[in-house]
Short mmCIF file of C-alpha atoms in Angstrom, two decimals:
data_model
loop_
_atom_site.label_atom_id
_atom_site.label_comp_id
_atom_site.label_asym_id
_atom_site.label_seq_id
_atom_site.Cartn_x
_atom_site.Cartn_y
_atom_site.Cartn_z
CA MET A 109 33.53 12.10 24.64
CA LEU A 110 36.42 10.18 23.06
CA LEU A 111 36.55 9.49 19.34
CA LYS A 112 36.36 5.75 18.69
CA ASN A 113 36.40 3.62 15.58
CA ILE A 114 33.34 1.39 15.31
CA LEU A 115 33.39 -1.41 12.76
CA LEU A 116 30.28 -3.38 11.84
CA LEU A 117 31.41 -6.65 10.27
CA ASN A 118 29.55 -9.17 8.13
CA THR A 119 31.78 -12.21 8.46
CA ILE A 120 32.70 -15.12 6.22
CA ALA A 121 33.93 -18.52 7.42
CA PRO A 122 37.50 -19.88 7.20
CA SER A 123 36.14 -22.40 4.69
CA GLY A 124 34.96 -19.51 2.51
CA CYS A 125 31.29 -20.23 3.28
CA ARG A 126 29.17 -17.12 2.87
CA MET A 127 25.78 -16.61 4.47
CA ILE A 128 22.78 -14.34 4.39
CA LYS A 129 22.35 -13.07 7.92
CA THR A 130 19.46 -10.73 8.51
CA GLY A 131 17.26 -10.47 11.56
CA ARG A 132 16.28 -13.97 12.54
CA CYS A 133 17.44 -15.51 9.21
CA GLN A 134 20.66 -17.49 8.80
CA ILE A 135 20.97 -19.13 5.39
CA LYS A 136 23.98 -20.41 3.48
CA ILE A 137 24.25 -18.80 0.05
CA ILE A 138 23.60 -21.44 -2.60
CA PRO A 139 23.33 -21.15 -6.40
CA GLY A 140 20.46 -18.89 -7.41
CA LEU A 141 20.49 -17.05 -4.08
CA SER A 142 22.10 -13.60 -4.29
CA PRO A 143 24.17 -12.14 -1.44
CA TRP A 144 21.97 -9.69 0.43
CA PRO A 145 23.04 -6.29 1.74
CA PRO A 146 23.66 -6.71 5.51
CA ILE A 147 20.65 -4.59 6.32
CA ASP A 148 20.89 -5.19 10.07
CA LEU A 149 24.36 -3.65 10.14
CA ALA A 150 23.18 -0.68 8.06
CA GLU A 151 20.22 -0.17 10.42
CA ILE A 152 22.49 -0.31 13.46
CA ALA A 153 24.92 2.11 11.81
CA ALA A 154 22.09 4.58 11.25
CA SER A 155 21.15 4.34 14.93
CA LEU A 156 24.78 5.03 15.92
CA MET A 157 25.14 8.19 13.81
CA PRO A 158 24.24 10.58 16.67
CA LEU A 159 27.39 9.41 18.49
CA GLU A 160 29.53 11.23 15.91
CA THR A 161 32.16 8.51 15.85
CA SER A 162 33.97 6.91 12.92
CA ILE A 163 31.63 4.15 11.69
CA LYS A 164 32.45 1.65 8.96
CA ILE A 165 30.67 -1.41 7.56
CA LEU A 166 32.82 -4.20 6.15
CA ASP A 167 30.73 -6.77 4.29
CA ALA A 168 33.27 -9.54 3.81
CA VAL A 169 30.69 -11.57 1.87
CA VAL A 170 31.07 -9.29 -1.16
CA GLU A 171 34.19 -7.25 -0.38
CA CYS A 172 36.74 -9.87 0.72
CA SER A 173 38.12 -12.59 -1.50
CA SER A 174 39.18 -14.70 1.46
CA TYR A 175 38.96 -15.17 5.22
CA ARG A 176 42.56 -13.96 5.49
CA GLN A 177 41.75 -10.74 3.65
CA MET A 178 38.80 -10.11 5.97
CA ILE A 179 41.04 -10.43 9.03
CA GLN A 180 43.65 -8.11 7.56
CA ASP A 181 41.06 -5.50 6.62
CA VAL A 182 39.75 -5.50 10.20
CA ILE A 183 43.22 -5.16 11.68
CA ASN A 184 44.06 -2.35 9.26
CA PHE A 185 40.98 -0.41 10.36
CA SER A 186 41.93 -1.11 13.99
CA PRO A 187 38.45 -0.65 15.51
CA GLU A 188 38.02 -0.04 19.18
CA ILE A 189 34.47 -1.42 18.97
CA LEU A 190 33.59 -4.36 16.72
CA VAL A 191 29.95 -5.34 16.10
CA PHE A 192 28.93 -8.49 14.23
CA GLN A 193 25.91 -10.76 13.81
CA ASN A 194 26.03 -14.25 15.26
CA THR A 195 24.21 -17.29 13.88
CA THR A 196 23.92 -20.81 15.25
CA PRO A 197 26.03 -22.58 12.58
CA THR A 198 28.81 -19.97 12.76
CA VAL A 199 29.25 -19.99 16.56
CA PRO A 200 32.54 -21.99 16.55
CA ASP A 201 34.03 -19.83 13.79
CA ASP A 202 32.77 -16.64 15.47
CA LEU A 203 34.53 -17.55 18.71
CA ASP A 204 37.80 -18.40 16.96
CA LEU A 205 37.69 -15.12 15.03
CA CYS A 206 37.00 -13.05 18.14
CA ALA A 207 39.80 -14.78 20.06
CA TYR A 208 42.21 -13.85 17.26
CA PHE A 209 41.06 -10.21 17.24
CA LYS A 210 41.45 -10.03 21.03
CA LYS A 211 45.01 -11.23 20.64
CA LYS A 212 45.91 -8.82 17.84
CA LEU A 213 43.84 -5.87 19.09
CA PRO A 214 43.88 -6.18 22.90
CA PHE A 215 42.03 -2.86 23.37
CA ILE A 216 39.03 -3.95 21.27
CA LYS A 217 35.52 -4.34 22.67
CA ILE A 218 33.48 -6.95 20.80
CA ILE A 219 29.69 -6.81 20.61
CA THR A 220 27.54 -9.43 18.92
CA PHE A 221 23.83 -9.65 18.19
CA GLY A 222 21.66 -12.27 16.54
CA LEU A 223 19.42 -15.25 17.01
CA HIS A 224 21.81 -17.63 18.78
CA GLY A 225 22.99 -15.03 21.26
CA THR A 226 19.41 -14.03 21.99
CA VAL A 227 18.64 -17.57 23.13
CA ARG A 228 21.99 -18.82 24.43
CA PRO A 229 24.18 -15.81 25.28
CA ASN A 230 26.48 -17.83 27.53
CA ASP A 231 27.60 -19.93 24.54
CA LEU A 232 29.23 -16.76 23.25
CA LEU A 233 30.42 -15.29 26.55
CA GLU A 234 31.99 -18.33 28.20
CA THR A 235 35.34 -18.14 26.37
CA GLY A 236 35.85 -14.50 27.35
CA CYS A 237 36.61 -13.31 23.81
CA ILE A 238 33.22 -11.59 23.34
CA ASP A 239 32.43 -8.73 25.70
CA PHE A 240 28.73 -8.12 25.10
CA VAL A 241 25.81 -10.05 23.61
CA ILE A 242 22.76 -8.09 22.48
CA ARG A 243 19.58 -10.11 22.83
CA GLY A 244 16.70 -9.36 20.46
CA GLU A 245 16.35 -6.27 18.28
CA PRO A 246 19.75 -4.58 18.25
CA GLU A 247 19.36 -0.91 17.26
CA LEU A 248 18.43 0.81 20.53
CA THR A 249 20.50 -1.54 22.67
CA CYS A 250 23.61 -1.12 20.51
CA PHE A 251 23.27 2.66 20.61
CA GLU A 252 22.99 2.73 24.39
CA LEU A 253 25.87 0.28 24.82
CA CYS A 254 28.23 2.07 22.42
CA LYS A 255 27.35 5.42 24.00
CA SER A 256 28.45 3.99 27.34
CA LEU A 257 31.64 2.52 25.89
CA ILE A 258 32.81 5.78 24.33
CA SER A 259 31.92 7.90 27.35
CA ILE A 260 34.78 9.43 29.37
CA GLN A 261 32.66 9.00 32.47
CA PRO A 262 32.77 5.76 34.52
CA VAL A 263 29.84 3.57 33.53
CA THR A 264 28.13 0.40 34.64
CA PHE A 265 26.29 -1.92 32.29
CA LYS A 266 23.74 -3.39 34.69
CA ASP A 267 21.05 -0.89 33.67
CA ILE A 268 21.29 -1.44 29.89
CA GLU A 269 18.31 -3.53 28.88
CA GLY A 270 18.76 -6.43 26.49
CA ILE A 271 22.45 -7.20 27.01
CA SER A 272 24.44 -10.07 28.46
CA TYR A 273 28.07 -9.53 29.43
CA ARG A 274 31.00 -10.83 31.44
CA GLN A 275 32.57 -9.00 34.35
CA ASN A 276 35.14 -10.38 36.75
CA SER A 277 34.85 -13.82 35.09
CA LYS A 278 31.08 -13.90 35.71
CA SER A 279 28.27 -13.68 33.18
CA PHE A 280 25.33 -11.33 33.67
CA ASN A 281 22.03 -11.31 31.80
CA ASN A 282 20.19 -8.00 32.10
CA ILE A 283 16.42 -7.77 31.77
CA GLU A 284 14.93 -7.94 28.27
CA ARG A 285 14.41 -4.79 26.28
CA PRO A 286 10.80 -4.36 25.11
CA VAL A 287 10.28 -4.69 21.36
CA ILE A 288 10.27 -1.51 19.29
CA LYS A 289 6.58 -0.81 18.81
CA ASP A 290 6.91 2.22 16.52
CA LEU A 291 9.12 1.08 13.65
CA ASP A 292 8.66 4.47 11.96
CA SER A 293 10.73 5.98 14.77
CA LEU A 294 13.87 4.20 13.52
CA PRO A 295 16.17 5.99 11.03
CA PHE A 296 16.52 4.61 7.53
CA ALA A 297 19.39 2.18 7.04
CA ALA A 298 22.80 3.80 6.42
CA ARG A 299 23.22 2.53 2.87
CA ASP A 300 25.94 5.14 2.28
CA LEU A 301 28.23 2.75 4.17
CA LEU A 302 27.52 -0.15 1.78
CA ASN A 303 28.96 -0.86 -1.64
CA ASN A 304 25.47 -1.05 -3.09
CA ASN A 305 26.42 -2.07 -6.63
CA ARG A 306 27.80 -5.35 -5.27
CA TYR A 307 24.33 -6.70 -4.54
CA ILE A 308 22.81 -8.08 -7.74
CA LEU A 309 19.35 -9.66 -7.81
CA THR A 310 19.35 -13.05 -9.52
CA LEU A 311 15.80 -12.57 -10.79
CA ASN A 312 16.67 -9.66 -13.12
CA ASN A 313 20.46 -9.29 -12.82
CA ALA A 314 20.17 -5.73 -11.46
CA PRO A 315 21.33 -4.00 -8.23
CA PHE A 316 18.82 -4.25 -5.41
CA SER A 317 18.31 -3.23 -1.82
CA ILE A 318 16.45 -4.56 1.19
CA ILE A 319 13.67 -2.63 2.91
CA ARG A 320 12.42 -4.09 6.17
CA VAL A 321 8.70 -3.33 6.19
CA SER A 322 7.62 -5.25 9.27
CA ARG A 323 8.82 -7.38 12.16
CA GLY A 324 7.30 -10.33 13.96
CA CYS A 325 4.80 -13.03 13.12
CA PRO A 326 1.78 -14.18 15.15
CA HIS A 327 1.42 -17.67 13.67
CA GLY A 328 3.77 -19.71 15.87
CA CYS A 329 5.08 -22.46 13.55
CA ILE A 330 7.25 -24.76 15.67
CA TYR A 331 10.34 -24.51 13.43
CA CYS A 332 10.28 -20.74 12.90
CA THR A 333 12.72 -18.36 14.58
CA SER A 334 10.64 -15.21 14.14
CA GLU A 335 8.85 -15.61 17.46
CA VAL A 336 12.20 -16.14 19.18
CA PHE A 337 13.82 -12.98 17.82
CA TYR A 338 10.94 -10.58 17.13
CA LYS A 339 8.28 -11.99 19.48
CA ASP A 340 4.85 -13.17 18.41
CA HIS A 341 3.04 -10.07 17.24
CA LEU A 342 3.22 -8.36 13.87
CA ARG A 343 4.51 -4.78 13.77
CA LYS A 344 4.38 -2.89 10.49
CA ARG A 345 5.86 0.37 9.32
CA SER A 346 3.41 2.87 7.89
CA PRO A 347 3.13 2.84 4.08
CA GLN A 348 4.10 6.53 4.01
CA ASN A 349 7.33 5.82 5.89
CA ILE A 350 8.24 3.00 3.50
CA ILE A 351 7.57 5.25 0.49
CA GLU A 352 9.95 7.89 1.87
CA GLU A 353 12.71 5.30 2.22
CA ILE A 354 12.13 4.07 -1.34
CA LYS A 355 12.41 7.64 -2.62
CA GLN A 356 15.63 8.17 -0.69
CA ILE A 357 17.21 5.02 -2.13
CA ILE A 358 16.22 5.91 -5.69
CA LYS A 359 17.57 9.46 -5.32
CA LYS A 360 20.82 8.65 -3.51
CA HIS A 361 21.72 5.25 -4.94
CA SER A 362 19.80 4.94 -8.24
CA ILE A 363 18.37 1.58 -7.17
CA ASP A 364 14.84 0.64 -8.17
CA ASN A 365 14.79 -3.10 -7.31
CA PHE A 366 13.80 -4.13 -3.81
CA ILE A 367 13.06 -7.01 -1.50
CA PHE A 368 10.41 -5.98 1.00
CA LEU A 369 11.53 -7.89 4.07
CA SER A 370 8.65 -9.23 6.14
CA ASP A 371 7.67 -12.55 7.63
CA THR A 372 4.05 -11.92 6.68
CA PHE A 373 3.73 -9.22 4.02
CA ASN A 374 0.07 -10.02 3.34
CA GLY A 375 -0.95 -10.07 6.97
CA GLU A 376 -3.28 -7.07 6.66
CA GLU A 377 -5.01 -6.44 3.32
CA ASP A 378 -5.74 -2.75 3.93
CA TRP A 379 -2.04 -2.10 4.63
CA VAL A 380 -0.97 -3.93 1.45
CA LEU A 381 -3.49 -2.03 -0.67
CA GLU A 382 -2.45 1.33 0.78
CA LEU A 383 1.26 0.66 0.21
CA CYS A 384 0.72 -0.48 -3.38
CA SER A 385 -1.61 2.43 -4.13
CA LEU A 386 1.04 4.89 -2.92
CA ILE A 387 3.74 3.23 -5.05
CA ILE A 388 1.49 3.66 -8.09
CA LYS A 389 0.38 7.19 -7.16
CA GLU A 390 3.97 8.37 -6.65
CA LYS A 391 4.97 6.80 -10.01
CA LEU A 392 8.02 5.18 -8.43
CA ASN A 393 8.40 2.62 -11.25
CA ILE A 394 10.07 0.02 -9.06
CA THR A 395 10.20 -3.76 -9.11
CA TRP A 396 10.04 -5.72 -5.90
CA SER A 397 9.50 -9.09 -4.26
CA CYS A 398 8.23 -10.08 -0.85
CA ASN A 399 7.75 -13.03 1.47
CA SER A 400 4.28 -13.94 2.64
CA ARG A 401 1.78 -16.61 3.50
CA ILE A 402 0.37 -17.56 0.14
CA ASP A 403 -2.97 -18.53 1.66
CA PHE A 404 -3.51 -14.87 2.64
CA LEU A 405 -3.19 -13.61 -0.94
CA THR A 406 -6.44 -12.23 -2.36
CA PRO A 407 -7.21 -11.45 -6.03
CA ARG A 408 -7.57 -7.77 -5.15
CA GLU A 409 -4.15 -7.70 -3.47
CA ALA A 410 -2.43 -9.63 -6.26
CA LYS A 411 -3.80 -7.33 -8.98
CA LEU A 412 -2.66 -4.15 -7.21
CA MET A 413 0.68 -5.68 -6.15
CA ARG A 414 1.48 -6.50 -9.77
CA GLN A 415 0.49 -3.00 -10.90
CA ALA A 416 2.83 -1.62 -8.21
CA GLY A 417 5.78 -3.61 -9.56
CA ASN A 418 5.69 -6.88 -7.65
CA GLN A 419 7.46 -9.60 -9.62
CA LEU A 420 7.76 -12.44 -7.14
CA ILE A 421 6.27 -13.75 -3.92
CA SER A 422 8.27 -16.22 -1.86
CA CYS A 423 6.21 -18.38 0.45
CA GLY A 424 6.59 -21.24 2.86
CA ILE A 425 4.76 -24.33 1.62
CA GLU A 426 6.91 -26.80 3.60
CA THR A 427 5.04 -30.04 2.84
CA ASN A 428 1.92 -31.41 1.21
CA SER A 429 1.03 -33.48 4.27
CA GLU A 430 -1.90 -32.09 6.22
CA ILE A 431 -0.79 -34.15 9.24
CA ILE A 432 2.69 -32.62 9.24
CA LEU A 433 1.21 -29.15 8.84
CA ILE A 434 -0.91 -29.78 11.94
CA ASN A 435 2.08 -31.20 13.84
CA CYS A 436 3.99 -27.99 13.10
CA HIS A 437 1.15 -25.62 14.05
CA ARG A 438 1.25 -24.29 10.50
CA LYS A 439 -2.44 -23.28 10.46
CA ILE A 440 -2.71 -23.63 6.71
CA LYS A 441 -4.49 -26.03 4.35
CA MET A 442 -3.24 -27.43 1.07
CA ALA A 443 -6.32 -26.21 -0.79
CA ASP A 444 -5.56 -22.64 0.29
CA ILE A 445 -1.93 -22.96 -0.84
CA ILE A 446 -3.00 -24.17 -4.27
CA LYS A 447 -5.58 -21.37 -4.49
CA GLY A 448 -3.01 -18.71 -3.53
CA VAL A 449 -0.47 -19.90 -6.11
CA LYS A 450 -3.20 -19.82 -8.76
CA ILE A 451 -4.14 -16.24 -7.85
CA ALA A 452 -0.50 -15.14 -8.16
CA LYS A 453 -0.04 -16.84 -11.52
CA GLU A 454 -3.26 -15.33 -12.89
CA ASN A 455 -1.72 -11.92 -12.14
CA ASN A 456 1.64 -12.73 -13.74
CA ILE A 457 3.47 -12.88 -10.39
CA LYS A 458 6.20 -15.50 -10.07
CA ILE A 459 6.21 -17.82 -7.06
CA LEU A 460 9.17 -19.15 -5.11
CA GLY A 461 8.16 -21.98 -2.80
CA TYR A 462 10.10 -23.06 0.29
CA PHE A 463 9.89 -26.69 1.40
CA ILE A 464 11.14 -28.32 4.60
CA LEU A 465 11.85 -32.04 4.66
CA GLY A 466 12.16 -33.95 7.91
CA LEU A 467 9.55 -32.24 10.08
CA PRO A 468 7.86 -34.23 12.88
CA GLY A 469 5.66 -36.97 11.39
CA GLU A 470 7.75 -37.20 8.21
CA THR A 471 8.18 -40.52 6.41
CA ARG A 472 9.92 -41.57 3.21
CA GLU A 473 6.53 -41.65 1.55
CA SER A 474 5.54 -38.15 2.70
CA MET A 475 8.87 -36.70 1.53
CA ASN A 476 8.45 -38.30 -1.88
CA ALA A 477 4.89 -36.97 -2.04
CA THR A 478 6.10 -33.44 -1.21
CA ILE A 479 8.83 -33.64 -3.86
CA LYS A 480 6.27 -34.71 -6.44
CA PHE A 481 3.79 -32.06 -5.28
CA SER A 482 6.36 -29.26 -5.70
CA LYS A 483 6.29 -29.78 -9.46
CA THR A 484 2.53 -29.85 -9.88
CA ILE A 485 1.26 -26.56 -8.44
CA GLY A 486 2.84 -24.07 -10.83
CA LEU A 487 5.87 -22.84 -8.90
CA ASP A 488 8.53 -20.98 -10.84
CA TYR A 489 11.29 -21.68 -8.33
CA ALA A 490 11.75 -23.80 -5.23
CA TYR A 491 14.19 -24.14 -2.36
CA PHE A 492 14.33 -27.32 -0.29
CA TYR A 493 15.74 -27.47 3.23
CA THR A 494 16.12 -30.01 5.98
CA ALA A 495 14.18 -29.24 9.13
CA THR A 496 16.65 -27.43 11.38
CA PRO A 497 15.79 -27.19 15.08
CA PHE A 498 17.38 -23.86 15.92
CA PRO A 499 17.79 -23.21 19.66
CA GLY A 500 14.83 -21.36 21.11
CA THR A 501 12.27 -22.79 18.69
CA LYS A 502 9.53 -25.16 19.77
CA LEU A 503 11.04 -27.72 17.40
CA PHE A 504 14.38 -27.63 19.24
CA ASN A 505 12.71 -28.14 22.60
CA LEU A 506 10.54 -30.96 21.24
CA ALA A 507 13.48 -32.68 19.50
CA LYS A 508 15.61 -32.45 22.64
CA GLU A 509 12.80 -33.87 24.77
CA GLN A 510 12.13 -36.74 22.34
CA GLY A 511 15.78 -37.59 21.72
CA TRP A 512 15.66 -36.72 18.00
CA LEU A 513 18.77 -34.52 17.97
CA LYS A 514 21.67 -36.16 16.17
CA SER A 515 24.20 -33.51 17.22
CA PHE A 516 24.71 -30.56 19.52
CA LYS A 517 27.61 -29.26 17.44
CA TRP A 518 26.33 -25.90 16.32
CA ASN A 519 28.25 -25.89 13.03
CA LYS A 520 25.97 -28.75 11.94
CA TYR A 521 22.90 -26.52 12.26
CA HIS A 522 22.93 -25.13 8.73
CA HIS A 523 19.46 -24.58 7.34
CA GLY A 524 20.25 -26.54 4.21
CA SER A 525 20.90 -30.05 3.00
CA SER A 526 22.38 -31.73 6.09
CA SER A 527 19.98 -32.88 8.80
CA VAL A 528 20.61 -33.03 12.56
CA LEU A 529 17.29 -34.77 13.21
CA SER A 530 16.84 -38.53 13.33
CA TYR A 531 13.51 -40.19 14.07
CA PRO A 532 12.89 -43.84 15.04
CA THR A 533 11.53 -44.52 11.55
CA LEU A 534 13.50 -41.94 9.54
CA ASP A 535 17.22 -41.26 9.94
CA HIS A 536 19.11 -38.04 9.24
CA LYS A 537 20.94 -39.46 6.21
CA THR A 538 17.67 -40.25 4.44
CA ILE A 539 16.37 -36.75 5.12
CA SER A 540 19.56 -35.19 3.76
CA LYS A 541 19.49 -37.32 0.61
CA SER A 542 15.88 -36.33 -0.01
CA VAL A 543 16.84 -32.64 -0.28
CA LYS A 544 19.24 -33.38 -3.12
CA LYS A 545 16.61 -35.59 -4.72
CA ALA A 546 14.10 -32.75 -4.48
CA TYR A 547 16.38 -30.31 -6.30
CA ARG A 548 17.09 -32.81 -9.04
CA ASN A 549 13.40 -33.58 -9.46
CA PHE A 550 12.31 -29.95 -9.57
CA TYR A 551 14.97 -28.39 -11.78
CA ILE A 552 15.79 -31.20 -14.24
CA ASP A 553 12.72 -30.50 -16.30
CA LEU A 554 13.10 -29.74 -19.99
CA LYS A 555 9.96 -27.61 -20.12
CA LYS A 556 11.06 -25.53 -17.10
CA ILE A 557 14.58 -25.10 -18.51
CA LYS A 558 13.21 -24.07 -21.91
CA ASN A 559 10.77 -21.55 -20.42
CA GLU A 560 13.46 -20.06 -18.19
CA LEU A 561 15.94 -19.61 -21.03
CA LEU A 562 13.27 -18.20 -23.37
CA SER A 563 12.36 -15.60 -20.72
CA THR A 564 15.86 -14.10 -20.75
CA LYS A 565 15.97 -10.40 -21.60
CA SER A 566 19.64 -10.01 -22.56
CA LYS A 567 22.82 -11.91 -23.33
CA ARG A 568 24.05 -11.14 -19.82
CA ASP A 569 20.83 -12.53 -18.31
CA PHE A 570 21.16 -15.67 -20.46
CA ILE A 571 24.74 -16.26 -19.31
CA ASN A 572 23.73 -15.61 -15.70
CA LYS A 573 21.00 -18.26 -15.82
CA LEU A 574 23.32 -20.80 -17.43
CA THR A 575 25.91 -20.13 -14.72
CA ILE A 576 23.34 -20.64 -11.96
CA GLY A 577 22.20 -23.86 -13.62
CA PHE A 578 25.72 -25.29 -13.71
CA LYS A 579 26.30 -24.29 -10.07
CA LEU A 580 23.07 -26.04 -9.06
CA LEU A 581 24.25 -29.18 -10.83
CA ARG A 582 27.53 -29.06 -8.95
CA GLU A 583 25.86 -28.41 -5.59
CA PHE A 584 23.15 -31.05 -5.64
CA PHE A 585 24.16 -33.75 -8.07
#
C-alpha cells in the first residue's frame, strides 16, 4: 500500500463568500450565523483512519483569509487525493477551482460529495476536472474509493456503490449505496483535525461543536433536501452512543456547547426523554440547541430538555398561510406552531424561527401577513429566506414543469435573499425585496433590542451583539 496525502477541503468562493455546508444543508453565512465546524469532513476523516495515510482537514472558512491563501495552502500540502463538499450555488466556482488544481497538481485525484452531485453528478463530471462524485452519504463510499485509489493493485471502480466517475471520456453512474441503517456503527468525527477554538457560537460567544444525532426525515416537504440526500425515513443514533461522543469532546477538547444536528430532533418522544435523562444523570453540564418540528414539542419534553441544558430550538415555520402549508405538503397547522412556541417559552427555551417567502401559492398579501405574524408569536430570533428550488426536490420539478424558474445558473441558487422563482402573479424581484423587508420588520424593534442587550452576560457578549446588529443593518438595509 502506497502512502498518499489526503486533503479534505472546506472551500470558500473567489468573492470571499463563506458557507455552512453540512449534509444536505447549503447556507451562506450571514450576520448572526456562526461558521460551523465542517462535520461532514471530520466524519469522513474518521472513516478513513484505518487506511493509515496522511489525512488533513483544511477549513478555509475559518483558516484562510482569502481565496488565494486557500489555493496556496492546498498546493503547499500537495495532496494526491482531494475531497470536498459540493453545493448547488458553488458549482461554477467548484469547477474552476478543480480545473486549477488539475493544472498545478496533475497527479491529483479529486473526489466530491454533496447534495448537487447526488442529484446531478454529470454537472460536475462533464468538464473532466473532477474524477469521482459520491452520491448520498459519503463515509463508507469515500473509504472504499480511497482504499482503491491508494492500492498498489490494479483496480476497477464499477463495483463501488454510490459513485459516479469518468473513464475514457465517458461518465458512469454506479448503483446507489443503501443508507447507513446503524449510525452507531460509524466512528466519532475526527475533531483532532479541526481547529476547534475557531468555531464560536453566537448565542453565548463560546466554542461549540456539532453532533449529528440523526439522519433523514419522513415528512416530505416539497422544498426540503433531506429526502434527496438522506432518503425519507428517520434514523437515530442511540442515546448512549451520543453520550459517549459528548464525553469524548469534553475530555479531549474542553467544549461543552453543542448543536445537536437533526432534521427532526423531537420525532420520537421516548428517545428525546432518554437522551435528556442520560445527560442529567451523567452530570455533563452542557448547553445545546437543536432543530425540530415545533408542533411535536410536548410539555414533558420541553421541561426535561431545559433541565438537560437545552437553550434554543430552531424550527421551520415557513409561512402563516394554511393554504401554502398544504401546497408544500408541510403537514402542520398554525395552531400547533403557536402552541409549540408557547410550550418552549414557558420552559425558558429560546426559539429561532425559519421562514420561507415565495412558496407556491404565495401573494404579496400572504408575504406581508407572514412578516407580521413572525413578530407576534414570541420568537427570539428569525431567519427569512426565499424559496429555493434545489435540484432533486419536488419544488424544483414542479417549478420546472410550470415554467416558474427564472434561471438555471446554479450560482443563483443561494438559499437566501435572491429568488429564482417567478409566478404569473408574483415576480422574483418582489419576493427578494420581501426578505429584506422581513428582516427590517423583525429586528428593528426597540423592545427586542432592549431585551437582547439587557440579557448580555459580559462586556464581550455586549460588543458581540452590537457587532452582529450593525452587520445585519449593512446586509439587509
